[in-house]
Amino acid sequence: MSKRKRSKSRQTIQPHIVKANPPVPERDRDELWRQRQWVKLFAEVTLKIRQSLQFREILRATVTEVQRILQADRVLIYQVLPDGTGRAISEAVLPDYPAILDLEFPEEVFPTEYQKLYAIGRVRAIADVHDKSAGLSECLIEFINQFNIKAKLIVPILQNLNSHQQTETSSPNQLWGLLIAHHCDRPHHWVDFELELMQQLADQISIALAQAQLLEHLEEIVEVRTAELQEVNRSLQQEINDRMQAEAALRRSEEQLRLITNALPVLIAYVDDRQCYRFNNKAYEDWLGQSTGDIYGSDLKTVWGNNCYERMQVYVKLALLGQAVTYENEILLKDGIPCSVNVTYIPHLDEQKNVKGFFALTSDISDRKAIERMKDEFIAVVSHELRTPLTSLHSALKILATGRLGNLSNDGQQMLEIADDNTERLVRLVNNVLDLQRIESGEVKMEKQIIKAETLMIQATEAMQPMAQQHGVVLAVKPMDIEILVDSDYIVQALTNLLSNAIKFSSPDGTVWLSAENLPNAEVLFSVRDEGQGIPSDKLESIFERFQQVDSSDSRRKGGTGLGLTICRKIIEQHEGKIWAESTLGKGSTFAFTLPLLNL
Ligand code: ADP
């Protein structure tokens, strides 16, 4: 159907209900057919528009379809820009006429009052642009003449839905653009159908516009969210990589730790605060015949048995209270052979200083124990064997010295004194060796009893008085009236050892002080002070070790054995006390020891 022949009288696109009788006149049938065609076309174009999500594509389809249906010479979509100017952004135009697409329209062509009218849904249908009644300004007519426009139909495209129902009283719509149809060869009287089609399609464009904006908004959200997700994903990936690397490093270090601990001939373990094994090395299997799998998670009592656990229990408790402990124990190996072990527990504390468990190190000391036993036995035997002949030698020399068996020459007398001195020294040495051996082997038990400190101090001073006199040294005692629980013989022995040293190393006319005092931490402190030669600071600790002397000639000159201080330390330690020396060279020394008042 040519547009020139097309009826100008169409008013609506609503389908008519066709009745069978009476027979429809031919003119009405023709009209009905065209109406049906238009309805079909409209449905088609709406579908095409809706099928596209691309806004540009929708605009292009709209102008093409409108141009096709209305058989207009030009159909375009004009977008109104915020500054009042505008631009044709989509166009379908017959080849005979100039294209308007992408041309920018100056503001004068589209004044603000027009914009306001369009914003409330005003439709303009101009049958003849040159007709004065159309009311177009000269300037506009001049402008549109360039494009051969004879008739035009302008429908606003609003950004709100159903924008054509908006009134001036309701909230104003946003004018987005215009859907414009042109006839270029002659004026054209626009019929209702054309107006309605244009309005409906402008509405479709509004919907599409809203959808496009929504889509754009959604795309923006999706883009932001995608970027966020990618970032989260990236950091998750990083975290996974870091964790995998950390786990691999942990595995490597665990393997290394296991390699090292398995190679050591000692028991190494970690026990948690519920006394259950969380780590143990291979030596457990070699020693106890229990595999790592059996031991892991088992408690101490299960692994060691009741008897052994009873002996270790007290130290386990101390370790779980946060105290490092070392003790000796007897364990049974897998073949039933007993083995002496040295055990150390080191508490494991977290950052809040809570005890999480402890590390346990157990080493075999049965060889050392056996050697110690042999040495003790040897010393005991040798000393006993020496003591008897020495005693008779000493007695014989004493008898000779009396002269009852005949007088000796002066030289003979001198030789006798030397022999007597040295025999005495030897007796002291043997006695000291025996004392030390007996204390160290635990052969002697301290027979503690309550006694006044004063009594012990006087006893020791009285015993040393002859020696002090012999050396011309004054003994000054400041006794203290306090009761202590000690083995008095051994404490007197310690005191006399210290007094004897102080006298020996004092110059004649010197004074040696013996005093005692109460310390604030429930201890009593005994001190022996002299004004003698003093002791170098680097020797203050070593002199407590066996046979250690400041000067190796001391033993010869002063008649010492180098065992006195060792014995003193053993005695004091047996009383849970401490002993030490302080000294200033050339000014004198102080030997002090504490005894806990708790023992009282
Ligand atoms: P000794 O029998 O040799 O005195 P000790 O173990 O009693 O053995 O003393 C070890 C060494 O400590 C002494 O030989 C001496 O060198 C030094 N010593 C001990 N007491 C004193 C003191 N009061 N003044 C100076 N040196 C001392």
XYZ file of N, CA and C and ligand atoms in Angstrom, residues 501-502 504-505 530 533-535 543 548-551 554 560-566 589 591, ligand 1:
96
model
N 90.233 -21.263 108.187
C 90.763 -20.564 107.018
C 91.034 -19.097 107.335
N 90.048 -18.466 108.010
C 90.183 -17.038 108.315
C 91.423 -16.795 109.169
N 94.075 -18.844 109.355
C 95.256 -19.184 108.559
C 95.683 -18.035 107.649
N 94.672 -17.385 107.043
C 95.016 -16.361 106.050
C 95.036 -14.936 106.628
N 87.473 -11.812 107.961
C 88.865 -11.616 108.410
C 89.456 -10.382 107.737
N 94.699 -11.584 103.596
C 95.201 -11.209 102.270
C 94.115 -11.034 101.211
N 92.952 -11.604 101.445
C 91.849 -11.489 100.456
C 91.964 -12.519 99.347
N 90.939 -12.589 98.503
C 90.869 -13.596 97.423
C 90.541 -12.865 96.115
N 87.069 -21.630 94.431
C 87.653 -22.188 95.670
C 86.702 -23.163 96.371
N 90.756 -26.945 95.030
C 91.040 -25.653 94.405
C 91.553 -24.691 95.467
N 92.686 -24.092 95.168
C 93.265 -23.117 96.091
C 93.671 -21.887 95.297
N 93.693 -20.736 95.958
C 94.076 -19.504 95.265
C 95.517 -19.643 94.782
N 96.345 -20.125 95.677
C 97.754 -20.293 95.340
C 98.097 -21.752 95.625
N 99.537 -22.755 98.849
C 98.769 -22.603 100.087
C 98.754 -23.881 100.909
N 96.782 -26.715 104.204
C 95.398 -27.034 103.816
C 95.324 -28.215 102.873
N 94.072 -28.679 102.622
C 93.863 -29.818 101.720
C 93.104 -29.418 100.453
N 92.502 -28.264 100.476
C 91.699 -27.830 99.306
C 90.337 -28.492 99.286
N 89.943 -29.117 100.408
C 88.635 -29.783 100.439
C 87.669 -29.132 101.436
N 88.201 -28.256 102.305
C 87.393 -27.692 103.390
C 86.149 -26.965 102.886
N 86.316 -26.076 101.894
C 85.161 -25.294 101.416
C 84.160 -26.172 100.660
N 84.708 -27.209 99.977
C 83.799 -28.130 99.270
C 82.899 -28.831 100.290
N 88.476 -11.012 103.723
C 87.415 -11.796 103.075
C 86.283 -12.052 104.064
N 83.233 -14.978 104.488
C 82.540 -16.189 104.049
C 81.195 -16.200 104.759
P 92.255 -25.415 102.336
O 92.326 -26.629 103.156
O 93.290 -25.303 101.292
O 92.073 -24.202 103.150
P 89.659 -24.817 101.525
O 88.762 -25.501 100.593
O 89.183 -24.580 102.886
O 90.984 -25.623 101.500
O 90.108 -23.461 100.879
C 90.451 -23.410 99.532
C 91.293 -22.209 99.231
O 90.551 -21.035 99.375
C 92.410 -21.992 100.167
O 93.538 -22.806 99.855
C 92.731 -20.549 99.980
O 93.497 -20.376 98.820
C 91.367 -19.963 99.782
N 90.815 -19.430 101.052
C 89.909 -20.013 101.850
N 89.587 -19.187 102.897
C 90.337 -18.068 102.745
C 90.454 -16.844 103.474
N 89.756 -16.639 104.591
N 91.305 -15.929 103.001
C 92.013 -16.129 101.870
N 91.950 -17.250 101.129
C 91.127 -18.208 101.570
